[in-house]
Amino acid sequence: MMVIAVNNAPQRLRGRLAVWLLEIRAGVYLGRYSPRVRKRIWEEVEAGIGEGDAVMCWAAPNDQGFDFDTVGTNRRMPRDFDGLKLVSFAPRLESGEL
């Protein structure tokens, strides 16, 4: 199973994701594909995200039971910590932006 969540994504990308995946909430897509197809869908997200950001999570045979990847600018950034993938937060700038 895989989940993709997008923020500020272009309508074209959202439409393409809706063709392949079920949009269960605005900007949240769910589906079940092979690793090869999942990689191809993620390449489409990376190519079409523009000024937005996205995260994809999928089931994986590791200690956590899942893995995830991100694209675009977001305060939450994945970090490897002794084999576990965790999330660190970038500090906010005084202007309120990242």
PDB file of N, CA and C in Angstrom:
ATOM      1  N   MET A   1       0.839  -1.171   0.000  1.00  0.00           N
ATOM      2  CA  MET A   1       0.000   0.000   0.000  1.00  0.00           C
ATOM      3  C   MET A   1       0.890   1.242   0.000  1.00  0.00           C
ATOM      4  N   MET A   2       0.404   2.293  -0.645  1.00  0.00           N
ATOM      5  CA  MET A   2       1.148   3.546  -0.672  1.00  0.00           C
ATOM      6  C   MET A   2       0.194   4.715  -0.496  1.00  0.00           C
ATOM      7  N   VAL A   3       0.705   5.778   0.104  1.00  0.00           N
ATOM      8  CA  VAL A   3      -0.057   7.007   0.316  1.00  0.00           C
ATOM      9  C   VAL A   3       0.802   8.160  -0.171  1.00  0.00           C
ATOM     10  N   ILE A   4       0.196   9.064  -0.924  1.00  0.00           N
ATOM     11  CA  ILE A   4       0.872  10.290  -1.356  1.00  0.00           C
ATOM     12  C   ILE A   4       0.033  11.459  -0.876  1.00  0.00           C
ATOM     13  N   ALA A   5       0.672  12.411  -0.202  1.00  0.00           N
ATOM     14  CA  ALA A   5       0.005  13.641   0.231  1.00  0.00           C
ATOM     15  C   ALA A   5       0.716  14.817  -0.427  1.00  0.00           C
ATOM     16  N   VAL A   6      -0.054  15.697  -1.059  1.00  0.00           N
ATOM     17  CA  VAL A   6       0.523  16.856  -1.749  1.00  0.00           C
ATOM     18  C   VAL A   6      -0.039  18.146  -1.163  1.00  0.00           C
ATOM     19  N   ASN A   7       0.786  19.187  -1.170  1.00  0.00           N
ATOM     20  CA  ASN A   7       0.383  20.531  -0.777  1.00  0.00           C
ATOM     21  C   ASN A   7       0.742  21.480  -1.904  1.00  0.00           C
ATOM     22  N   ASN A   8      -0.168  22.372  -2.226  1.00  0.00           N
ATOM     23  CA  ASN A   8       0.094  23.398  -3.235  1.00  0.00           C
ATOM     24  C   ASN A   8       0.542  22.783  -4.566  1.00  0.00           C
ATOM     25  N   ALA A   9      -0.042  21.640  -4.912  1.00  0.00           N
ATOM     26  CA  ALA A   9       0.319  20.952  -6.155  1.00  0.00           C
ATOM     27  C   ALA A   9      -0.486  21.514  -7.321  1.00  0.00           C
ATOM     28  N   PRO A  10       0.108  21.576  -8.504  1.00  0.00           N
ATOM     29  CA  PRO A  10      -0.633  22.025  -9.681  1.00  0.00           C
ATOM     30  C   PRO A  10      -1.811  21.090  -9.978  1.00  0.00           C
ATOM     31  N   GLN A  11      -2.880  21.651 -10.520  1.00  0.00           N
ATOM     32  CA  GLN A  11      -4.067  20.861 -10.846  1.00  0.00           C
ATOM     33  C   GLN A  11      -3.749  19.710 -11.790  1.00  0.00           C
ATOM     34  N   ARG A  12      -2.831  19.932 -12.724  1.00  0.00           N
ATOM     35  CA  ARG A  12      -2.473  18.869 -13.665  1.00  0.00           C
ATOM     36  C   ARG A  12      -1.938  17.639 -12.927  1.00  0.00           C
ATOM     37  N   LEU A  13      -1.058  17.858 -11.954  1.00  0.00           N
ATOM     38  CA  LEU A  13      -0.510  16.742 -11.186  1.00  0.00           C
ATOM     39  C   LEU A  13      -1.603  16.079 -10.360  1.00  0.00           C
ATOM     40  N   ARG A  14      -2.450  16.853  -9.735  1.00  0.00           N
ATOM     41  CA  ARG A  14      -3.536  16.280  -8.929  1.00  0.00           C
ATOM     42  C   ARG A  14      -4.465  15.423  -9.791  1.00  0.00           C
ATOM     43  N   GLY A  15      -4.720  15.884 -11.009  1.00  0.00           N
ATOM     44  CA  GLY A  15      -5.548  15.106 -11.920  1.00  0.00           C
ATOM     45  C   GLY A  15      -4.898  13.795 -12.316  1.00  0.00           C
ATOM     46  N   ARG A  16      -3.588  13.836 -12.572  1.00  0.00           N
ATOM     47  CA  ARG A  16      -2.866  12.607 -12.938  1.00  0.00           C
ATOM     48  C   ARG A  16      -2.861  11.621 -11.774  1.00  0.00           C
ATOM     49  N   LEU A  17      -2.653  12.121 -10.556  1.00  0.00           N
ATOM     50  CA  LEU A  17      -2.667  11.235  -9.396  1.00  0.00           C
ATOM     51  C   LEU A  17      -4.047  10.611  -9.203  1.00  0.00           C
ATOM     52  N   ALA A  18      -5.099  11.374  -9.464  1.00  0.00           N
ATOM     53  CA  ALA A  18      -6.460  10.861  -9.307  1.00  0.00           C
ATOM     54  C   ALA A  18      -6.774   9.760 -10.320  1.00  0.00           C
ATOM     55  N   VAL A  19      -6.063   9.732 -11.442  1.00  0.00           N
ATOM     56  CA  VAL A  19      -6.248   8.659 -12.419  1.00  0.00           C
ATOM     57  C   VAL A  19      -5.684   7.349 -11.871  1.00  0.00           C
ATOM     58  N   TRP A  20      -4.545   7.412 -11.199  1.00  0.00           N
ATOM     59  CA  TRP A  20      -3.867   6.208 -10.717  1.00  0.00           C
ATOM     60  C   TRP A  20      -4.282   5.791  -9.318  1.00  0.00           C
ATOM     61  N   LEU A  21      -4.646   6.768  -8.476  1.00  0.00           N
ATOM     62  CA  LEU A  21      -4.880   6.511  -7.058  1.00  0.00           C
ATOM     63  C   LEU A  21      -6.244   7.042  -6.634  1.00  0.00           C
ATOM     64  N   LEU A  22      -6.727   6.591  -5.496  1.00  0.00           N
ATOM     65  CA  LEU A  22      -7.980   7.068  -4.936  1.00  0.00           C
ATOM     66  C   LEU A  22      -7.695   8.282  -4.060  1.00  0.00           C
ATOM     67  N   GLU A  23      -8.364   9.407  -4.344  1.00  0.00           N
ATOM     68  CA  GLU A  23      -8.179  10.619  -3.535  1.00  0.00           C
ATOM     69  C   GLU A  23      -9.146  10.537  -2.357  1.00  0.00           C
ATOM     70  N   ILE A  24      -8.631  10.156  -1.178  1.00  0.00           N
ATOM     71  CA  ILE A  24      -9.491   9.938  -0.017  1.00  0.00           C
ATOM     72  C   ILE A  24      -9.775  11.226   0.750  1.00  0.00           C
ATOM     73  N   ARG A  25      -8.957  12.221   0.593  1.00  0.00           N
ATOM     74  CA  ARG A  25      -9.126  13.575   1.115  1.00  0.00           C
ATOM     75  C   ARG A  25      -8.471  14.501   0.116  1.00  0.00           C
ATOM     76  N   ALA A  26      -8.733  15.779   0.237  1.00  0.00           N
ATOM     77  CA  ALA A  26      -8.103  16.725  -0.682  1.00  0.00           C
ATOM     78  C   ALA A  26      -6.587  16.617  -0.569  1.00  0.00           C
ATOM     79  N   GLY A  27      -5.932  16.229  -1.646  1.00  0.00           N
ATOM     80  CA  GLY A  27      -4.477  16.129  -1.674  1.00  0.00           C
ATOM     81  C   GLY A  27      -3.901  14.873  -1.075  1.00  0.00           C
ATOM     82  N   VAL A  28      -4.725  13.906  -0.682  1.00  0.00           N
ATOM     83  CA  VAL A  28      -4.247  12.644  -0.091  1.00  0.00           C
ATOM     84  C   VAL A  28      -4.712  11.497  -0.987  1.00  0.00           C
ATOM     85  N   TYR A  29      -3.753  10.756  -1.530  1.00  0.00           N
ATOM     86  CA  TYR A  29      -4.028   9.701  -2.511  1.00  0.00           C
ATOM     87  C   TYR A  29      -3.566   8.361  -1.962  1.00  0.00           C
ATOM     88  N   LEU A  30      -4.333   7.318  -2.247  1.00  0.00           N
ATOM     89  CA  LEU A  30      -4.082   5.991  -1.704  1.00  0.00           C
ATOM     90  C   LEU A  30      -4.156   4.958  -2.820  1.00  0.00           C
ATOM     91  N   GLY A  31      -3.237   3.993  -2.793  1.00  0.00           N
ATOM     92  CA  GLY A  31      -3.263   2.927  -3.789  1.00  0.00           C
ATOM     93  C   GLY A  31      -2.363   1.781  -3.409  1.00  0.00           C
ATOM     94  N   ARG A  32      -2.416   0.739  -4.224  1.00  0.00           N
ATOM     95  CA  ARG A  32      -1.577  -0.443  -3.992  1.00  0.00           C
ATOM     96  C   ARG A  32      -0.957  -0.838  -5.324  1.00  0.00           C
ATOM     97  N   TYR A  33       0.339  -0.629  -5.438  1.00  0.00           N
ATOM     98  CA  TYR A  33       1.062  -0.911  -6.671  1.00  0.00           C
ATOM     99  C   TYR A  33       2.371  -1.611  -6.365  1.00  0.00           C
ATOM    100  N   SER A  34       2.957  -2.180  -7.396  1.00  0.00           N
ATOM    101  CA  SER A  34       4.268  -2.815  -7.268  1.00  0.00           C
ATOM    102  C   SER A  34       5.318  -1.726  -7.052  1.00  0.00           C
ATOM    103  N   PRO A  35       6.490  -2.106  -6.540  1.00  0.00           N
ATOM    104  CA  PRO A  35       7.556  -1.107  -6.371  1.00  0.00           C
ATOM    105  C   PRO A  35       7.922  -0.393  -7.671  1.00  0.00           C
ATOM    106  N   ARG A  36       7.886  -1.105  -8.778  1.00  0.00           N
ATOM    107  CA  ARG A  36       8.232  -0.487 -10.063  1.00  0.00           C
ATOM    108  C   ARG A  36       7.230   0.601 -10.456  1.00  0.00           C
ATOM    109  N   VAL A  37       5.942   0.322 -10.313  1.00  0.00           N
ATOM    110  CA  VAL A  37       4.915   1.308 -10.647  1.00  0.00           C
ATOM    111  C   VAL A  37       4.950   2.459  -9.647  1.00  0.00           C
ATOM    112  N   ARG A  38       5.159   2.139  -8.363  1.00  0.00           N
ATOM    113  CA  ARG A  38       5.261   3.180  -7.339  1.00  0.00           C
ATOM    114  C   ARG A  38       6.388   4.151  -7.675  1.00  0.00           C
ATOM    115  N   LYS A  39       7.520   3.622  -8.102  1.00  0.00           N
ATOM    116  CA  LYS A  39       8.649   4.481  -8.473  1.00  0.00           C
ATOM    117  C   LYS A  39       8.287   5.369  -9.655  1.00  0.00           C
ATOM    118  N   ARG A  40       7.592   4.828 -10.623  1.00  0.00           N
ATOM    119  CA  ARG A  40       7.189   5.602 -11.811  1.00  0.00           C
ATOM    120  C   ARG A  40       6.203   6.709 -11.441  1.00  0.00           C
ATOM    121  N   ILE A  41       5.257   6.419 -10.559  1.00  0.00           N
ATOM    122  CA  ILE A  41       4.318   7.446 -10.098  1.00  0.00           C
ATOM    123  C   ILE A  41       5.067   8.541  -9.357  1.00  0.00           C
ATOM    124  N   TRP A  42       6.035   8.165  -8.516  1.00  0.00           N
ATOM    125  CA  TRP A  42       6.809   9.158  -7.766  1.00  0.00           C
ATOM    126  C   TRP A  42       7.634  10.036  -8.706  1.00  0.00           C
ATOM    127  N   GLU A  43       8.152   9.470  -9.766  1.00  0.00           N
ATOM    128  CA  GLU A  43       8.874  10.276 -10.760  1.00  0.00           C
ATOM    129  C   GLU A  43       7.954  11.334 -11.371  1.00  0.00           C
ATOM    130  N   GLU A  44       6.697  10.972 -11.615  1.00  0.00           N
ATOM    131  CA  GLU A  44       5.722  11.941 -12.125  1.00  0.00           C
ATOM    132  C   GLU A  44       5.469  13.057 -11.106  1.00  0.00           C
ATOM    133  N   VAL A  45       5.396  12.678  -9.832  1.00  0.00           N
ATOM    134  CA  VAL A  45       5.197  13.673  -8.773  1.00  0.00           C
ATOM    135  C   VAL A  45       6.397  14.619  -8.720  1.00  0.00           C
ATOM    136  N   GLU A  46       7.602  14.065  -8.737  1.00  0.00           N
ATOM    137  CA  GLU A  46       8.809  14.898  -8.690  1.00  0.00           C
ATOM    138  C   GLU A  46       8.877  15.855  -9.871  1.00  0.00           C
ATOM    139  N   ALA A  47       8.494  15.382 -11.050  1.00  0.00           N
ATOM    140  CA  ALA A  47       8.560  16.206 -12.251  1.00  0.00           C
ATOM    141  C   ALA A  47       7.473  17.281 -12.276  1.00  0.00           C
ATOM    142  N   GLY A  48       6.332  17.021 -11.643  1.00  0.00           N
ATOM    143  CA  GLY A  48       5.211  17.937 -11.774  1.00  0.00           C
ATOM    144  C   GLY A  48       4.850  18.736 -10.545  1.00  0.00           C
ATOM    145  N   ILE A  49       5.597  18.620  -9.455  1.00  0.00           N
ATOM    146  CA  ILE A  49       5.199  19.253  -8.197  1.00  0.00           C
ATOM    147  C   ILE A  49       5.330  20.775  -8.229  1.00  0.00           C
ATOM    148  N   GLY A  50       6.189  21.311  -9.064  1.00  0.00           N
ATOM    149  CA  GLY A  50       6.328  22.764  -9.172  1.00  0.00           C
ATOM    150  C   GLY A  50       6.740  23.397  -7.853  1.00  0.00           C
ATOM    151  N   GLU A  51       5.973  24.388  -7.386  1.00  0.00           N
ATOM    152  CA  GLU A  51       6.273  25.100  -6.134  1.00  0.00           C
ATOM    153  C   GLU A  51       5.715  24.387  -4.908  1.00  0.00           C
ATOM    154  N   GLY A  52       5.025  23.272  -5.103  1.00  0.00           N
ATOM    155  CA  GLY A  52       4.412  22.561  -3.987  1.00  0.00           C
ATOM    156  C   GLY A  52       5.372  21.597  -3.312  1.00  0.00           C
ATOM    157  N   ASP A  53       4.815  20.743  -2.481  1.00  0.00           N
ATOM    158  CA  ASP A  53       5.607  19.703  -1.841  1.00  0.00           C
ATOM    159  C   ASP A  53       4.753  18.450  -1.700  1.00  0.00           C
ATOM    160  N   ALA A  54       5.417  17.316  -1.553  1.00  0.00           N
ATOM    161  CA  ALA A  54       4.713  16.042  -1.461  1.00  0.00           C
ATOM    162  C   ALA A  54       5.501  15.071  -0.596  1.00  0.00           C
ATOM    163  N   VAL A  55       4.783  14.119  -0.043  1.00  0.00           N
ATOM    164  CA  VAL A  55       5.387  13.020   0.698  1.00  0.00           C
ATOM    165  C   VAL A  55       4.701  11.738   0.243  1.00  0.00           C
ATOM    166  N   MET A  56       5.486  10.676   0.100  1.00  0.00           N
ATOM    167  CA  MET A  56       4.947   9.373  -0.240  1.00  0.00           C
ATOM    168  C   MET A  56       5.407   8.383   0.827  1.00  0.00           C
ATOM    169  N   CYS A  57       4.495   7.557   1.297  1.00  0.00           N
ATOM    170  CA  CYS A  57       4.784   6.531   2.295  1.00  0.00           C
ATOM    171  C   CYS A  57       4.291   5.194   1.755  1.00  0.00           C
ATOM    172  N   TRP A  58       5.050   4.141   2.003  1.00  0.00           N
ATOM    173  CA  TRP A  58       4.666   2.819   1.521  1.00  0.00           C
ATOM    174  C   TRP A  58       5.152   1.754   2.499  1.00  0.00           C
ATOM    175  N   ALA A  59       4.491   0.600   2.446  1.00  0.00           N
ATOM    176  CA  ALA A  59       4.891  -0.531   3.277  1.00  0.00           C
ATOM    177  C   ALA A  59       6.250  -1.027   2.816  1.00  0.00           C
ATOM    178  N   ALA A  60       7.126  -1.356   3.773  1.00  0.00           N
ATOM    179  CA  ALA A  60       8.480  -1.810   3.443  1.00  0.00           C
ATOM    180  C   ALA A  60       8.922  -2.868   4.456  1.00  0.00           C
ATOM    181  N   PRO A  61       9.760  -3.799   4.019  1.00  0.00           N
ATOM    182  CA  PRO A  61      10.242  -4.850   4.916  1.00  0.00           C
ATOM    183  C   PRO A  61      11.431  -4.383   5.760  1.00  0.00           C
ATOM    184  N   ASN A  62      11.194  -3.436   6.642  1.00  0.00           N
ATOM    185  CA  ASN A  62      12.239  -2.956   7.545  1.00  0.00           C
ATOM    186  C   ASN A  62      11.691  -2.927   8.970  1.00  0.00           C
ATOM    187  N   ASP A  63      12.481  -2.477   9.927  1.00  0.00           N
ATOM    188  CA  ASP A  63      12.046  -2.475  11.330  1.00  0.00           C
ATOM    189  C   ASP A  63      10.816  -1.618  11.560  1.00  0.00           C
ATOM    190  N   GLN A  64      10.684  -0.536  10.829  1.00  0.00           N
ATOM    191  CA  GLN A  64       9.534   0.349  10.996  1.00  0.00           C
ATOM    192  C   GLN A  64       8.286  -0.182  10.289  1.00  0.00           C
ATOM    193  N   GLY A  65       8.479  -0.986   9.259  1.00  0.00           N
ATOM    194  CA  GLY A  65       7.355  -1.513   8.504  1.00  0.00           C
ATOM    195  C   GLY A  65       6.891  -0.601   7.384  1.00  0.00           C
ATOM    196  N   PHE A  66       7.560   0.530   7.225  1.00  0.00           N
ATOM    197  CA  PHE A  66       7.223   1.475   6.167  1.00  0.00           C
ATOM    198  C   PHE A  66       8.458   2.286   5.814  1.00  0.00           C
ATOM    199  N   ASP A  67       8.381   2.979   4.699  1.00  0.00           N
ATOM    200  CA  ASP A  67       9.417   3.909   4.284  1.00  0.00           C
ATOM    201  C   ASP A  67       8.709   5.111   3.669  1.00  0.00           C
ATOM    202  N   PHE A  68       9.412   6.214   3.517  1.00  0.00           N
ATOM    203  CA  PHE A  68       8.804   7.392   2.925  1.00  0.00           C
ATOM    204  C   PHE A  68       9.854   8.254   2.244  1.00  0.00           C
ATOM    205  N   ASP A  69       9.376   9.102   1.354  1.00  0.00           N
ATOM    206  CA  ASP A  69      10.240  10.033   0.629  1.00  0.00           C
ATOM    207  C   ASP A  69       9.490  11.340   0.482  1.00  0.00           C
ATOM    208  N   THR A  70      10.225  12.431   0.336  1.00  0.00           N
ATOM    209  CA  THR A  70       9.619  13.745   0.186  1.00  0.00           C
ATOM    210  C   THR A  70      10.215  14.465  -1.005  1.00  0.00           C
ATOM    211  N   VAL A  71       9.482  15.458  -1.498  1.00  0.00           N
ATOM    212  CA  VAL A  71       9.964  16.329  -2.560  1.00  0.00           C
ATOM    213  C   VAL A  71       9.381  17.713  -2.301  1.00  0.00           C
ATOM    214  N   GLY A  72      10.133  18.745  -2.627  1.00  0.00           N
ATOM    215  CA  GLY A  72       9.675  20.115  -2.420  1.00  0.00           C
ATOM    216  C   GLY A  72      10.136  20.665  -1.086  1.00  0.00           C
ATOM    217  N   THR A  73       9.835  21.924  -0.857  1.00  0.00           N
ATOM    218  CA  THR A  73      10.241  22.602   0.365  1.00  0.00           C
ATOM    219  C   THR A  73       9.188  22.419   1.440  1.00  0.00           C
ATOM    220  N   ASN A  74       9.617  21.893   2.580  1.00  0.00           N
ATOM    221  CA  ASN A  74       8.736  21.651   3.705  1.00  0.00           C
ATOM    222  C   ASN A  74       9.580  21.676   4.960  1.00  0.00           C
ATOM    223  N   ARG A  75       9.012  22.072   6.091  1.00  0.00           N
ATOM    224  CA  ARG A  75       9.767  22.078   7.343  1.00  0.00           C
ATOM    225  C   ARG A  75      10.139  20.677   7.793  1.00  0.00           C
ATOM    226  N   ARG A  76       9.373  19.701   7.422  1.00  0.00           N
ATOM    227  CA  ARG A  76       9.640  18.322   7.849  1.00  0.00           C
ATOM    228  C   ARG A  76      10.548  17.647   6.826  1.00  0.00           C
ATOM    229  N   MET A  77      11.730  17.235   7.273  1.00  0.00           N
ATOM    230  CA  MET A  77      12.699  16.609   6.391  1.00  0.00           C
ATOM    231  C   MET A  77      13.108  15.245   6.955  1.00  0.00           C
ATOM    232  N   PRO A  78      13.141  14.209   6.094  1.00  0.00           N
ATOM    233  CA  PRO A  78      13.533  12.875   6.576  1.00  0.00           C
ATOM    234  C   PRO A  78      15.025  12.818   6.923  1.00  0.00           C
ATOM    235  N   ARG A  79      15.335  12.124   8.015  1.00  0.00           N
ATOM    236  CA  ARG A  79      16.716  11.925   8.452  1.00  0.00           C
ATOM    237  C   ARG A  79      16.893  10.471   8.886  1.00  0.00           C
ATOM    238  N   ASP A  80      18.035   9.907   8.521  1.00  0.00           N
ATOM    239  CA  ASP A  80      18.354   8.543   8.941  1.00  0.00           C
ATOM    240  C   ASP A  80      19.003   8.610  10.318  1.00  0.00           C
ATOM    241  N   PHE A  81      18.495   7.831  11.253  1.00  0.00           N
ATOM    242  CA  PHE A  81      19.032   7.785  12.604  1.00  0.00           C
ATOM    243  C   PHE A  81      19.263   6.325  12.967  1.00  0.00           C
ATOM    244  N   ASP A  82      20.494   5.871  12.791  1.00  0.00           N
ATOM    245  CA  ASP A  82      20.865   4.486  13.080  1.00  0.00           C
ATOM    246  C   ASP A  82      19.937   3.470  12.405  1.00  0.00           C
ATOM    247  N   GLY A  83      19.649   3.706  11.136  1.00  0.00           N
ATOM    248  CA  GLY A  83      18.825   2.777  10.377  1.00  0.00           C
ATOM    249  C   GLY A  83      17.335   3.051  10.435  1.00  0.00           C
ATOM    250  N   LEU A  84      16.912   3.965  11.303  1.00  0.00           N
ATOM    251  CA  LEU A  84      15.503   4.358  11.359  1.00  0.00           C
ATOM    252  C   LEU A  84      15.339   5.692  10.645  1.00  0.00           C
ATOM    253  N   LYS A  85      14.302   5.805   9.861  1.00  0.00           N
ATOM    254  CA  LYS A  85      14.035   7.070   9.185  1.00  0.00           C
ATOM    255  C   LYS A  85      13.091   7.882  10.058  1.00  0.00           C
ATOM    256  N   LEU A  86      13.587   9.023  10.517  1.00  0.00           N
ATOM    257  CA  LEU A  86      12.812   9.918  11.371  1.00  0.00           C
ATOM    258  C   LEU A  86      12.616  11.246  10.666  1.00  0.00           C
ATOM    259  N   VAL A  87      11.861  12.145  11.286  1.00  0.00           N
ATOM    260  CA  VAL A  87      11.576  13.453  10.711  1.00  0.00           C
ATOM    261  C   VAL A  87      12.174  14.523  11.600  1.00  0.00           C
ATOM    262  N   SER A  88      12.929  15.432  10.989  1.00  0.00           N
ATOM    263  CA  SER A  88      13.436  16.592  11.717  1.00  0.00           C
ATOM    264  C   SER A  88      12.727  17.833  11.178  1.00  0.00           C
ATOM    265  N   PHE A  89      12.669  18.850  11.995  1.00  0.00           N
ATOM    266  CA  PHE A  89      12.000  20.090  11.620  1.00  0.00           C
ATOM    267  C   PHE A  89      13.026  21.180  11.376  1.00  0.00           C
ATOM    268  N   ALA A  90      12.927  21.836  10.232  1.00  0.00           N
ATOM    269  CA  ALA A  90      13.782  22.990   9.949  1.00  0.00           C
ATOM    270  C   ALA A  90      13.245  24.170  10.747  1.00  0.00           C
ATOM    271  N   PRO A  91      14.128  25.026  11.253  1.00  0.00           N
ATOM    272  CA  PRO A  91      13.639  26.183  12.017  1.00  0.00           C
ATOM    273  C   PRO A  91      12.898  27.168  11.120  1.00  0.00           C
ATOM    274  N   ARG A  92      11.907  27.836  11.689  1.00  0.00           N
ATOM    275  CA  ARG A  92      11.178  28.872  10.956  1.00  0.00           C
ATOM    276  C   ARG A  92      12.031  30.132  10.899  1.00  0.00           C
ATOM    277  N   LEU A  93      11.953  30.803   9.767  1.00  0.00           N
ATOM    278  CA  LEU A  93      12.602  32.098   9.652  1.00  0.00           C
ATOM    279  C   LEU A  93      11.711  33.146  10.301  1.00  0.00           C
ATOM    280  N   GLU A  94      12.267  34.298  10.614  1.00  0.00           N
ATOM    281  CA  GLU A  94      11.481  35.340  11.258  1.00  0.00           C
ATOM    282  C   GLU A  94      10.310  35.800  10.404  1.00  0.00           C
ATOM    283  N   SER A  95      10.427  35.699   9.092  1.00  0.00           N
ATOM    284  CA  SER A  95       9.353  36.108   8.193  1.00  0.00           C
ATOM    285  C   SER A  95       8.217  35.093   8.178  1.00  0.00           C
ATOM    286  N   GLY A  96       8.403  33.948   8.856  1.00  0.00           N
ATOM    287  CA  GLY A  96       7.382  32.915   8.899  1.00  0.00           C
ATOM    288  C   GLY A  96       7.554  31.865   7.804  1.00  0.00           C
ATOM    289  N   GLU A  97       8.507  32.080   6.881  1.00  0.00           N
ATOM    290  CA  GLU A  97       8.754  31.122   5.820  1.00  0.00           C
ATOM    291  C   GLU A  97       9.795  30.125   6.273  1.00  0.00           C
ATOM    292  N   LEU A  98      10.006  29.115   5.442  1.00  0.00           N
ATOM    293  CA  LEU A  98      11.018  28.096   5.740  1.00  0.00           C
ATOM    294  C   LEU A  98      12.398  28.631   5.518  1.00  0.00           C
TER     295      LEU A  98
END
